[in-house]
Amino acid sequence: MIKLANLEKWYPIGPSKYFVLRRINMDIKEGEFITIMGPSGAGKSTLLSILGMLDASWSGEYYLLEDPVHKLNAKRRAELNKKYIGFVFQQYHLLDNLTVAENLDIPLSYRDIKSSERQAIVADTLDRFQIVGKKDLYPSQLSGGQQQLVAVARAVIASPKLILADEPTGSLHSSQGKMIMDLLKKLNDEGTTIVQVTHNEAWAAYAHRIIKIVDGWIS
């Protein structure tokens, strides 16, 4: 599903370069659950941003479902992102001026789906995540755990082929964290490919394999 070849990212510092990622070679099969681990500043979140096409300034080759991302323009990359990828951020990234239901509708609005169908999908998702009673509330009216649950629901509502999760349980207490991880595991069991970044070894163990990054290199 994903193939990276000699992927690198750096920042210029005077006449030299500061490398965040060095010669990353990686293959991820469809349906895999991958954990990326490493110390702070190792390049984990940067790699996830590149996979999610949120960062376009890098070199090397990146293939997503055989599409050569490294050769595509910004518009085509954005189309791939919306079609195939769901992103779960540590800080939720919900839109404060929209209700829970309206936040969930956003990924569906990018697809060619009738309004009535979108409403039905939102209703089903609210029910599946047991947040029907929160649908008319705004993010500021929810607890951290509830906001993260909504963020995960938003990431999966359009049935993406790939979920990228950056410390999805980082700001939650253990029972909420387990709930989120169990949910990701269930989605993976249903066929969704998942790549997560975490420092938590218990959550890392949910994955099929662990990739460690140190100082920008896969170790």
XYZ file of N, CA, C and O in Angstrom:
876
model
N 0.825 -1.212 0.000
C 0.000 0.000 0.000
C 0.862 1.267 0.000
O 0.581 2.224 -0.702
N 1.909 1.248 0.835
C 2.837 2.376 0.916
C 4.243 1.869 0.642
O 4.661 0.839 1.183
N 4.951 2.595 -0.195
C 6.364 2.297 -0.424
C 7.139 3.608 -0.389
O 6.805 4.546 -1.130
N 8.139 3.674 0.490
C 9.032 4.821 0.565
C 10.430 4.376 0.151
O 10.901 3.316 0.582
N 11.089 5.173 -0.674
C 12.443 4.852 -1.114
C 13.336 6.085 -0.973
O 13.077 7.125 -1.592
N 14.338 5.957 -0.119
C 15.314 7.036 0.108
C 14.650 8.378 0.417
O 15.074 9.424 -0.078
N 13.613 8.333 1.227
C 12.912 9.565 1.590
C 13.747 10.345 2.613
O 14.226 9.777 3.600
N 13.905 11.633 2.367
C 14.674 12.485 3.285
C 13.992 13.839 3.436
O 13.330 14.335 2.524
N 14.194 14.413 4.613
C 13.729 15.784 4.864
C 14.797 16.507 5.654
O 15.359 15.946 6.601
N 15.044 17.745 5.264
C 16.044 18.525 5.981
C 15.661 19.999 5.977
O 14.798 20.453 5.231
N 16.328 20.745 6.874
C 16.207 22.201 6.925
C 17.595 22.790 6.692
O 18.585 22.278 7.229
N 17.692 23.861 5.905
C 19.004 24.492 5.729
C 19.421 25.252 6.993
O 18.612 25.947 7.600
N 20.650 25.054 7.397
C 21.235 25.818 8.501
C 22.548 26.399 7.980
O 23.572 25.713 7.939
N 22.478 27.672 7.562
C 23.642 28.275 6.943
C 23.992 27.510 5.679
O 23.129 27.198 4.859
N 25.251 27.151 5.523
C 25.664 26.418 4.316
C 25.396 24.914 4.403
O 25.564 24.191 3.422
N 24.971 24.431 5.561
C 24.771 22.994 5.741
C 23.289 22.646 5.876
O 22.430 23.517 5.804
N 23.024 21.359 6.090
C 21.652 20.874 6.212
C 21.467 20.175 7.555
O 22.353 19.436 8.001
N 20.288 20.413 8.161
C 19.909 19.650 9.357
C 18.868 18.626 8.924
O 17.773 18.978 8.515
N 19.237 17.349 8.993
C 18.344 16.293 8.532
C 17.382 15.858 9.632
O 17.799 15.532 10.742
N 16.098 15.864 9.299
C 15.061 15.356 10.203
C 14.806 13.885 9.908
O 14.557 13.085 10.806
N 14.861 13.515 8.626
C 14.711 12.118 8.197
C 15.812 11.795 7.208
O 16.109 12.599 6.312
N 16.410 10.607 7.366
C 17.513 10.198 6.498
C 17.231 8.848 5.859
O 16.978 7.858 6.545
N 17.255 8.802 4.541
C 17.208 7.564 3.760
C 16.188 6.557 4.299
O 16.518 5.420 4.612
N 14.954 7.032 4.393
C 13.874 6.176 4.903
C 13.384 5.257 3.787
O 12.918 5.723 2.743
N 13.511 3.964 4.013
C 12.976 2.945 3.099
C 11.963 2.112 3.870
O 12.284 1.571 4.933
N 10.753 2.029 3.360
C 9.685 1.381 4.122
C 8.619 0.829 3.186
O 8.269 1.465 2.190
N 8.124 -0.342 3.505
C 6.993 -0.926 2.791
C 5.913 -1.278 3.814
O 6.201 -1.928 4.822
N 4.702 -0.831 3.563
C 3.565 -1.142 4.433
C 2.492 -1.781 3.570
O 2.045 -1.200 2.575
N 2.112 -2.988 3.944
C 1.101 -3.711 3.180
C -0.305 -3.253 3.573
O -0.533 -2.814 4.703
N -1.225 -3.391 2.650
C -2.624 -3.062 2.939
C -3.131 -3.979 4.055
O -2.903 -5.188 4.040
N -3.786 -3.394 5.059
C -4.312 -4.170 6.175
C -3.356 -4.315 7.342
O -3.724 -4.894 8.366
N -2.156 -3.749 7.228
C -1.207 -3.822 8.340
C -1.536 -2.779 9.410
O -2.158 -1.747 9.135
N -1.084 -3.041 10.625
C -1.143 -2.093 11.738
C 0.315 -1.876 12.152
O 0.973 -2.795 12.636
N 0.818 -0.661 11.932
C 2.223 -0.338 12.174
C 2.325 0.685 13.297
O 1.562 1.651 13.343
N 3.280 0.480 14.198
C 3.608 1.483 15.210
C 4.985 2.055 14.905
O 5.922 1.304 14.614
N 5.088 3.372 14.956
C 6.375 4.049 14.821
C 6.755 4.592 16.201
O 5.982 5.335 16.816
N 7.927 4.210 16.686
C 8.389 4.642 18.008
C 9.769 5.284 17.898
O 10.495 5.069 16.924
N 10.122 6.028 18.929
C 11.437 6.655 18.985
C 11.398 7.832 19.937
O 10.320 8.285 20.343
N 12.557 8.338 20.329
C 12.601 9.468 21.266
C 12.026 10.741 20.662
O 11.856 10.837 19.435
N 11.738 11.717 21.501
C 11.241 13.005 21.017
C 12.263 13.616 20.062
O 13.470 13.553 20.302
N 11.762 14.190 18.976
C 12.644 14.813 17.997
C 13.269 13.850 17.011
O 14.109 14.239 16.196
N 12.849 12.569 17.050
C 13.461 11.562 16.174
C 12.976 11.675 14.731
O 13.613 11.146 13.825
N 11.839 12.339 14.510
C 11.288 12.480 13.156
C 9.992 11.721 12.930
O 9.489 11.648 11.811
N 9.426 11.165 14.010
C 8.219 10.324 13.884
C 7.031 11.111 13.321
O 6.403 10.686 12.349
N 6.718 12.227 13.946
C 5.558 13.009 13.516
C 5.785 13.613 12.134
O 4.841 13.754 11.343
N 7.031 13.959 11.833
C 7.358 14.473 10.496
C 7.063 13.413 9.440
O 6.469 13.699 8.401
N 7.459 12.173 9.729
C 7.198 11.078 8.793
C 5.699 10.885 8.593
O 5.226 10.713 7.464
N 4.935 10.973 9.681
C 3.485 10.805 9.577
C 2.867 11.937 8.741
O 1.961 11.706 7.947
N 3.377 13.151 8.921
C 2.871 14.283 8.140
C 3.146 14.111 6.653
O 2.328 14.481 5.804
N 4.306 13.533 6.330
C 4.630 13.275 4.928
C 3.705 12.194 4.368
O 3.165 12.335 3.265
N 3.502 11.123 5.140
C 2.591 10.061 4.696
C 1.185 10.615 4.457
O 0.487 10.192 3.537
N 0.773 11.564 5.308
C -0.556 12.151 5.187
C -0.641 13.294 4.202
O -1.687 13.935 4.059
N 0.496 13.597 3.547
C 0.575 14.658 2.534
C 0.279 16.033 3.122
O -0.213 16.932 2.436
N 0.586 16.190 4.406
C 0.470 17.499 5.049
C 1.779 18.271 4.915
O 1.838 19.466 5.199
N 2.829 17.575 4.503
C 4.166 18.153 4.345
C 4.644 17.764 2.947
O 4.695 16.574 2.613
N 4.977 18.755 2.145
C 5.356 18.477 0.754
C 6.836 18.736 0.482
O 7.305 18.491 -0.621
N 7.585 19.232 1.479
C 8.984 19.594 1.233
C 9.920 18.478 1.694
O 10.408 18.472 2.818
N 10.121 17.493 0.829
C 10.987 16.357 1.102
C 11.494 15.807 -0.217
O 11.011 16.196 -1.283
N 12.444 14.924 -0.151
C 12.970 14.308 -1.365
C 12.857 12.794 -1.254
O 12.684 12.249 -0.157
N 12.976 12.116 -2.391
C 12.831 10.667 -2.402
C 11.562 10.252 -3.113
O 10.906 11.063 -3.779
N 11.187 9.000 -2.944
C 10.010 8.454 -3.620
C 8.987 7.960 -2.596
O 9.345 7.351 -1.589
N 7.730 8.264 -2.883
C 6.617 7.840 -2.029
C 5.495 7.367 -2.943
O 4.975 8.146 -3.747
N 5.158 6.095 -2.822
C 4.046 5.524 -3.582
C 2.916 5.174 -2.624
O 3.136 4.515 -1.603
N 1.720 5.637 -2.924
C 0.525 5.278 -2.165
C -0.426 4.576 -3.121
O -0.911 5.185 -4.086
N -0.675 3.284 -2.867
C -1.525 2.491 -3.763
C -1.073 2.663 -5.216
O -1.869 2.854 -6.126
N 0.239 2.661 -5.401
C 0.909 2.744 -6.699
C 0.867 4.135 -7.332
O 1.437 4.351 -8.406
N 0.216 5.107 -6.686
C 0.297 6.483 -7.163
C 1.634 7.067 -6.730
O 1.974 7.023 -5.539
N 2.421 7.646 -7.648
C 3.712 8.225 -7.290
C 3.533 9.617 -6.688
O 3.548 10.630 -7.400
N 3.373 9.666 -5.382
C 3.074 10.933 -4.698
C 4.152 11.972 -4.982
O 3.861 13.170 -5.129
N 5.412 11.529 -5.080
C 6.537 12.454 -5.290
C 6.471 13.163 -6.645
O 7.151 14.172 -6.841
N 5.656 12.654 -7.551
C 5.530 13.270 -8.876
C 4.252 14.094 -9.029
O 4.036 14.721 -10.056
N 3.396 14.088 -8.017
C 2.083 14.725 -8.146
C 2.111 16.181 -7.689
O 2.875 16.557 -6.798
N 1.228 16.983 -8.285
C 1.119 18.371 -7.851
C 0.262 18.462 -6.585
O -0.331 17.468 -6.150
N 0.204 19.641 -5.996
C -0.483 19.830 -4.715
C -1.962 19.461 -4.807
O -2.519 18.871 -3.876
N -2.598 19.798 -5.925
C -4.028 19.510 -6.074
C -4.283 18.003 -6.079
O -5.194 17.516 -5.406
N -3.462 17.267 -6.816
C -3.650 15.816 -6.891
C -3.347 15.160 -5.552
O -4.024 14.204 -5.141
N -2.329 15.658 -4.840
C -2.015 15.110 -3.511
C -3.188 15.336 -2.556
O -3.540 14.457 -1.776
N -3.784 16.522 -2.621
C -4.927 16.821 -1.748
C -6.090 15.880 -2.059
O -6.790 15.433 -1.145
N -6.285 15.567 -3.335
C -7.358 14.637 -3.721
C -7.106 13.242 -3.136
O -8.027 12.594 -2.631
N -5.855 12.776 -3.199
C -5.513 11.467 -2.639
C -5.736 11.452 -1.135
O -6.256 10.486 -0.573
N -5.318 12.532 -0.476
C -5.495 12.645 0.975
C -6.967 12.488 1.340
O -7.329 11.691 2.216
N -7.822 13.236 0.660
C -9.253 13.220 0.993
C -9.911 11.885 0.646
O -10.840 11.450 1.321
N -9.383 11.215 -0.382
C -9.987 9.962 -0.842
C -9.605 8.774 0.025
O -10.427 7.892 0.293
N -8.356 8.747 0.489
C -7.841 7.518 1.108
C -7.456 7.624 2.581
O -7.330 6.604 3.251
N -7.235 8.847 3.103
C -6.574 8.989 4.400
C -7.454 9.636 5.458
O -8.124 10.632 5.208
N -7.432 9.053 6.662
C -8.027 9.666 7.840
C -6.913 9.954 8.832
O -6.030 9.122 9.039
N -6.920 11.141 9.430
C -5.839 11.538 10.326
C -6.381 11.774 11.730
O -7.368 12.479 11.900
N -5.724 11.181 12.736
C -6.071 11.415 14.139
C -4.910 12.153 14.791
O -3.793 11.617 14.857
N -5.162 13.367 15.241
C -4.118 14.181 15.863
C -4.203 14.094 17.390
O -5.288 13.918 17.952
N -3.071 14.294 18.045
C -3.063 14.290 19.507
C -3.925 15.435 20.057
O -4.593 15.286 21.078
N -3.903 16.573 19.371
C -4.636 17.746 19.863
C -6.017 17.886 19.217
O -6.560 18.983 19.156
N -6.544 16.787 18.721
C -7.912 16.671 18.206
C -8.149 17.404 16.880
O -8.694 16.836 15.944
N -7.818 18.720 16.823
C -8.022 19.518 15.611
C -9.479 19.548 15.174
O -9.775 19.585 13.983
N -10.398 19.520 16.135
C -11.806 19.726 15.803
C -12.034 21.216 15.558
O -11.315 22.066 16.090
N -13.033 21.523 14.755
C -13.350 22.928 14.485
C -14.295 23.440 15.564
O -15.412 22.945 15.720
N -13.820 24.436 16.314
C -14.533 24.909 17.511
C -15.890 25.514 17.215
O -16.782 25.504 18.065
N -16.058 26.060 16.002
C -17.316 26.742 15.673
C -18.357 25.803 15.067
O -19.428 26.241 14.656
N -18.025 24.507 15.003
C -18.963 23.517 14.470
C -19.354 22.526 15.558
O -18.551 22.215 16.439
N -20.580 22.035 15.483
C -21.023 21.018 16.440
C -20.340 19.685 16.126
O -19.671 19.526 15.093
N -20.544 18.724 17.018
C -19.990 17.383 16.803
C -20.469 16.821 15.465
O -19.680 16.329 14.658
N -21.771 16.903 15.222
C -22.332 16.367 13.971
C -21.746 17.074 12.756
O -21.445 16.443 11.731
N -21.565 18.395 12.855
C -21.013 19.165 11.728
C -19.538 18.822 11.505
O -19.073 18.760 10.361
N -18.793 18.587 12.591
C -17.398 18.157 12.450
C -17.315 16.817 11.729
O -16.445 16.607 10.880
N -18.241 15.921 12.070
C -18.237 14.603 11.428
C -18.596 14.679 9.948
O -18.161 13.838 9.150
N -19.371 15.668 9.592
C -19.826 15.788 8.200
C -18.722 16.276 7.262
O -18.785 16.048 6.046
N -17.691 16.914 7.809
C -16.666 17.540 6.956
C -16.011 16.553 5.993
O -15.959 16.809 4.781
N -15.491 15.395 6.473
C -14.858 14.476 5.510
C -15.825 13.983 4.433
O -15.412 13.727 3.296
N -17.101 13.864 4.786
C -18.099 13.407 3.809
C -18.365 14.479 2.749
O -18.684 14.167 1.610
N -18.208 15.750 3.150
C -18.475 16.845 2.217
C -17.459 16.871 1.076
O -17.696 17.479 0.032
N -16.302 16.216 1.288
C -15.292 16.158 0.231
C -15.636 15.099 -0.817
O -15.035 15.065 -1.877
N -16.556 14.228 -0.493
C -16.909 13.127 -1.405
C -18.177 13.472 -2.169
O -18.926 14.373 -1.808
N -18.407 12.708 -3.197
C -19.609 12.914 -4.013
C -20.759 12.117 -3.392
O -21.182 11.079 -3.913
N -21.243 12.604 -2.246
C -22.294 11.906 -1.497
C -23.473 12.858 -1.303
O -23.286 14.015 -0.915
N -24.662 12.378 -1.571
C -25.859 13.207 -1.418
C -26.033 13.619 0.042
O -25.645 12.897 0.961
N -26.665 14.765 0.241
C -26.859 15.297 1.586
C -27.607 14.326 2.495
O -27.249 14.129 3.654
N -28.651 13.686 1.944
C -29.440 12.754 2.752
C -28.597 11.544 3.178
O -28.719 11.062 4.315
N -27.730 11.083 2.287
C -26.849 9.952 2.615
C -25.836 10.366 3.677
O -25.523 9.597 4.594
N -25.322 11.581 3.543
C -24.357 12.082 4.532
C -24.994 12.143 5.914
O -24.376 11.754 6.912
N -26.215 12.615 5.973
C -26.912 12.689 7.268
C -27.073 11.304 7.880
O -26.913 11.123 9.087
N -27.370 10.327 7.043
C -27.539 8.956 7.528
C -26.212 8.386 8.033
O -26.166 7.709 9.066
N -25.123 8.674 7.316
C -23.801 8.182 7.732
C -23.382 8.833 9.051
O -22.850 8.162 9.945
N -23.637 10.130 9.179
C -23.321 10.824 10.442
C -24.121 10.219 11.585
O -23.581 9.950 12.671
N -25.400 9.954 11.352
C -26.256 9.368 12.392
C -25.752 7.988 12.800
O -25.686 7.660 13.999
N -25.363 7.181 11.828
C -24.837 5.842 12.116
C -23.540 5.926 12.913
O -23.310 5.132 13.834
N -22.693 6.890 12.549
C -21.401 7.034 13.230
C -21.589 7.521 14.659
O -20.914 7.044 15.581
N -22.491 8.459 14.856
C -22.803 8.930 16.218
C -23.256 7.764 17.086
O -22.853 7.646 18.256
N -24.057 6.890 16.503
C -24.561 5.729 17.229
C -23.427 4.728 17.510
O -23.287 4.231 18.632
N -22.610 4.468 16.506
C -21.516 3.513 16.644
C -20.530 3.928 17.733
O -20.019 3.096 18.483
N -20.271 5.240 17.838
C -19.313 5.743 18.820
C -19.995 6.163 20.129
O -19.348 6.704 21.019
N -21.283 5.900 20.198
C -22.062 6.183 21.414
C -21.964 7.654 21.830
O -21.768 7.981 23.009
N -22.092 8.536 20.843
C -22.021 9.974 21.122
C -23.241 10.705 20.542
O -23.183 11.897 20.256
N -24.341 9.982 20.398
C -25.569 10.599 19.861
C -25.984 11.792 20.720
O -26.374 12.844 20.203
N -25.849 11.644 22.024
C -26.252 12.721 22.936
C -25.367 13.944 22.861
O -25.706 14.994 23.435
N -24.228 13.842 22.165
C -23.279 14.965 22.066
C -23.368 15.672 20.711
O -22.642 16.632 20.473
N -24.257 15.228 19.826
C -24.207 15.681 18.429
C -24.372 17.183 18.255
O -23.817 17.768 17.309
N -25.114 17.841 19.157
C -25.348 19.278 19.002
C -24.431 20.119 19.887
O -24.578 21.350 19.943
N -23.477 19.467 20.559
C -22.531 20.200 21.405
C -21.325 20.644 20.585
O -21.014 20.084 19.530
N -20.642 21.663 21.103
C -19.418 22.153 20.481
C -18.210 21.539 21.200
O -18.320 21.118 22.362
N -17.055 21.449 20.534
C -15.890 20.819 21.155
C -15.560 21.346 22.553
O -15.164 20.565 23.423
N -15.739 22.645 22.768
C -15.407 23.227 24.073
C -16.307 22.691 25.194
O -15.979 22.824 26.381
N -17.426 22.079 24.824
C -18.358 21.534 25.819
C -18.085 20.058 26.122
O -18.800 19.456 26.906
N -17.034 19.498 25.498
C -16.710 18.090 25.675
C -15.444 17.916 26.501
O -14.582 18.784 26.514
N -15.326 16.762 27.155
C -14.088 16.431 27.857
C -13.023 16.059 26.825
O -13.327 15.837 25.641
N -11.768 15.950 27.283
C -10.690 15.560 26.377
C -10.943 14.215 25.737
O -10.747 14.029 24.533
N -11.403 13.254 26.537
C -11.687 11.922 26.004
C -12.792 11.942 24.969
O -12.715 11.260 23.947
N -13.829 12.745 25.228
C -14.934 12.845 24.277
C -14.489 13.507 22.977
O -14.885 13.095 21.884
N -13.636 14.534 23.099
C -13.120 15.195 21.901
C -12.292 14.229 21.054
O -12.399 14.213 19.826
N -11.467 13.402 21.724
C -10.655 12.455 20.970
C -11.521 11.389 20.309
O -11.240 10.949 19.193
N -12.585 10.993 20.982
C -13.517 10.022 20.404
C -14.148 10.606 19.140
O -14.273 9.916 18.118
N -14.536 11.874 19.198
C -15.093 12.546 18.022
C -14.036 12.641 16.917
O -14.331 12.441 15.734
N -12.785 12.926 17.316
C -11.707 13.039 16.331
C -11.482 11.711 15.616
O -11.264 11.681 14.403
N -11.545 10.603 16.358
C -11.394 9.286 15.737
C -12.597 9.000 14.833
O -12.439 8.500 13.713
N -13.777 9.334 15.304
C -14.989 9.131 14.499
C -14.899 9.915 13.192
O -15.246 9.406 12.122
N -14.410 11.144 13.279
C -14.256 11.971 12.065
C -13.228 11.353 11.111
O -13.393 11.383 9.898
N -12.162 10.772 11.680
C -11.113 10.170 10.845
C -11.618 8.961 10.074
O -11.148 8.678 8.971
N -12.572 8.234 10.656
C -12.991 6.963 10.036
C -14.333 7.051 9.311
O -14.698 6.115 8.603
N -15.036 8.161 9.433
C -16.419 8.215 8.954
C -16.527 7.989 7.450
O -17.504 7.419 6.968
N -15.515 8.403 6.697
C -15.578 8.249 5.241
C -14.918 6.950 4.779
O -14.611 6.795 3.600
N -14.711 6.022 5.736
C -14.121 4.706 5.436
C -12.797 4.818 4.682
O -12.645 4.282 3.575
N -11.808 5.526 5.269
C -10.516 5.649 4.592
C -9.794 4.309 4.545
O -10.012 3.444 5.388
N -8.939 4.147 3.551
C -8.129 2.936 3.462
C -6.974 2.977 4.460
O -6.452 1.942 4.874
N -6.571 4.212 4.839
C -5.407 4.405 5.701
C -5.733 5.388 6.808
O -6.243 6.477 6.550
N -5.446 4.987 8.058
C -5.577 5.906 9.193
C -4.186 6.183 9.742
O -3.421 5.255 10.038
N -3.853 7.466 9.856
C -2.605 7.903 10.453
C -2.928 8.514 11.807
O -3.712 9.465 11.891
N -2.355 7.968 12.866
C -2.687 8.399 14.229
C -1.428 8.877 14.949
O -0.519 8.084 15.203
N -1.367 10.171 15.238
C -0.199 10.760 15.892
C -0.478 10.908 17.384
O -1.207 11.810 17.796
N 0.091 10.008 18.186
C -0.151 9.991 19.637
C -1.651 10.090 19.938
O -2.095 11.000 20.640
N -2.451 9.172 19.406
C -3.910 9.295 19.530
C -4.425 9.213 20.959
O -5.553 9.618 21.227
N -3.607 8.703 21.889
C -4.046 8.580 23.285
C -3.203 9.442 24.214
O -3.304 9.324 25.425
N -2.379 10.315 23.632
C -1.387 11.041 24.428
C -1.938 11.883 25.556
O -1.302 12.038 26.598
N -3.139 12.428 25.393
C -3.690 13.315 26.420
C -4.861 12.679 27.167
O -5.631 13.371 27.833
N -4.982 11.353 27.069
C -6.104 10.664 27.697
C -5.639 9.815 28.872
O -4.503 9.366 28.922
N -6.545 9.582 29.829
C -6.189 8.648 30.903
C -6.318 7.216 30.375
O -6.852 6.972 29.295
N -5.832 6.258 31.140
C -5.612 4.909 30.609
C -6.873 4.228 30.095
O -6.842 3.555 29.061
N -8.009 4.399 30.782
C -9.219 3.711 30.325
C -9.718 4.297 29.004
O -10.175 3.557 28.123
N -9.604 5.627 28.864
C -9.982 6.249 27.589
C -9.010 5.832 26.487
O -9.406 5.570 25.359
N -7.719 5.752 26.850
C -6.714 5.334 25.879
C -6.984 3.936 25.368
O -6.881 3.665 24.166
N -7.342 3.043 26.273
C -7.629 1.665 25.875
C -8.851 1.616 24.953
O -8.881 0.841 23.986
N -9.834 2.439 25.246
C -11.028 2.481 24.404
C -10.666 2.899 22.975
O -11.131 2.279 21.998
N -9.824 3.923 22.838
C -9.407 4.388 21.520
C -8.600 3.306 20.806
O -8.804 3.016 19.622
N -7.665 2.663 21.539
C -6.830 1.632 20.915
C -7.651 0.408 20.510
O -7.416 -0.179 19.447
N -8.604 0.025 21.331
C -9.480 -1.106 20.977
C -10.271 -0.787 19.709
O -10.507 -1.665 18.867
N -10.667 0.473 19.600
C -11.414 0.909 18.420
C -10.536 0.847 17.168
O -10.958 0.345 16.116
N -9.287 1.328 17.271
C -8.368 1.258 16.138
C -8.098 -0.198 15.749
O -8.039 -0.532 14.565
N -7.954 -1.057 16.753
C -7.716 -2.483 16.490
C -8.902 -3.088 15.736
O -8.730 -3.872 14.796
N -10.116 -2.724 16.145
C -11.317 -3.240 15.480
C -11.357 -2.779 14.018
O -11.670 -3.569 13.115
N -11.025 -1.527 13.784
C -11.007 -1.003 12.419
C -9.958 -1.731 11.584
O -10.189 -2.056 10.417
N -8.810 -2.011 12.204
C -7.766 -2.757 11.510
C -8.232 -4.174 11.187
O -7.994 -4.685 10.086
N -8.914 -4.799 12.139
C -9.449 -6.145 11.900
C -10.430 -6.156 10.731
O -10.592 -7.176 10.054
N -11.082 -5.006 10.518
C -12.048 -4.884 9.415
C -11.374 -4.522 8.092
O -12.042 -4.377 7.068
N -10.037 -4.347 8.119
C -9.309 -4.132 6.876
C -8.625 -2.792 6.692
O -7.924 -2.583 5.698
N -8.819 -1.861 7.634
C -8.194 -0.549 7.506
C -6.716 -0.624 7.882
O -6.360 -1.196 8.907
N -5.871 -0.054 7.059
C -4.445 0.029 7.362
C -4.233 1.165 8.363
O -4.785 2.253 8.199
N -3.431 0.917 9.390
C -3.208 1.922 10.431
C -1.715 2.096 10.686
O -0.974 1.120 10.806
N -1.291 3.361 10.724
C 0.069 3.701 11.127
C -0.055 4.675 12.291
O -0.635 5.755 12.143
N 0.463 4.284 13.446
C 0.375 5.154 14.611
C 1.767 5.488 15.135
O 2.704 4.694 15.039
N 1.861 6.679 15.722
C 3.039 7.093 16.481
C 2.642 7.094 17.948
O 1.596 7.648 18.320
N 3.444 6.443 18.781
C 3.156 6.439 20.217
C 4.434 6.233 21.011
O 5.404 5.653 20.518
N 4.421 6.734 22.253
C 5.508 6.464 23.202
C 5.122 5.324 24.145
O 5.956 4.833 24.899
N 3.844 4.949 24.115
C 3.305 3.990 25.075
C 3.518 2.558 24.569
O 2.968 2.166 23.539
N 4.309 1.779 25.306
C 4.640 0.431 24.833
C 3.428 -0.503 24.816
O 3.333 -1.397 23.985
N 2.491 -0.278 25.741
C 1.277 -1.113 25.753
C 0.453 -0.863 24.497
O -0.071 -1.803 23.883
N 0.341 0.398 24.093
C -0.432 0.722 22.886
C 0.346 0.306 21.641
O -0.243 -0.096 20.632
N 1.667 0.403 21.693
C 2.492 -0.008 20.555
C 2.285 -1.483 20.233
O 2.336 -1.901 19.070
N 2.032 -2.270 21.287
C 1.904 -3.727 21.118
C 0.645 -4.134 20.353
O 0.513 -5.297 19.957
N -0.266 -3.206 20.134
C -1.457 -3.510 19.331
C -1.076 -3.740 17.866
O -1.830 -4.349 17.119
N 0.077 -3.252 17.459
C 0.477 -3.310 16.058
C 1.038 -4.670 15.672
O 1.451 -5.460 16.527
N 1.063 -4.934 14.372
C 1.681 -6.151 13.848
C 3.195 -6.064 13.940
O 3.875 -7.068 14.123
N 3.719 -4.850 13.753
C 5.163 -4.656 13.892
C 5.468 -3.221 14.290
O 4.648 -2.322 14.084
N 6.659 -3.048 14.859
C 7.092 -1.747 15.366
C 8.306 -1.293 14.572
O 9.261 -2.059 14.377
N 8.261 -0.056 14.098
C 9.387 0.555 13.391
C 9.965 1.623 14.311
O 9.243 2.517 14.771
N 11.259 1.534 14.585
C 11.912 2.513 15.487
C 12.747 3.495 14.693
O 13.503 3.112 13.796
N 12.568 4.767 15.041
C 13.327 5.844 14.396
C 14.160 6.562 15.454
O 13.646 6.923 16.522
N 15.437 6.734 15.160
C 16.360 7.440 16.060
C 17.167 8.422 15.234
O 17.795 8.045 14.227
N 17.107 9.695 15.617
C 17.860 10.745 14.909
C 17.579 10.738 13.403
O 18.478 10.968 12.580
N 16.328 10.453 13.039
C 15.932 10.519 11.636
C 16.175 9.253 10.841
O 15.747 9.142 9.687
N 16.839 8.262 11.453
C 17.133 6.997 10.775
C 16.243 5.892 11.315
O 15.947 5.872 12.506
N 15.845 4.963 10.454
C 15.203 3.757 10.928
C 16.285 2.879 11.534
O 17.278 2.544 10.872
N 16.119 2.525 12.818
C 17.172 1.768 13.515
C 16.913 0.262 13.450
O 15.826 -0.164 13.119
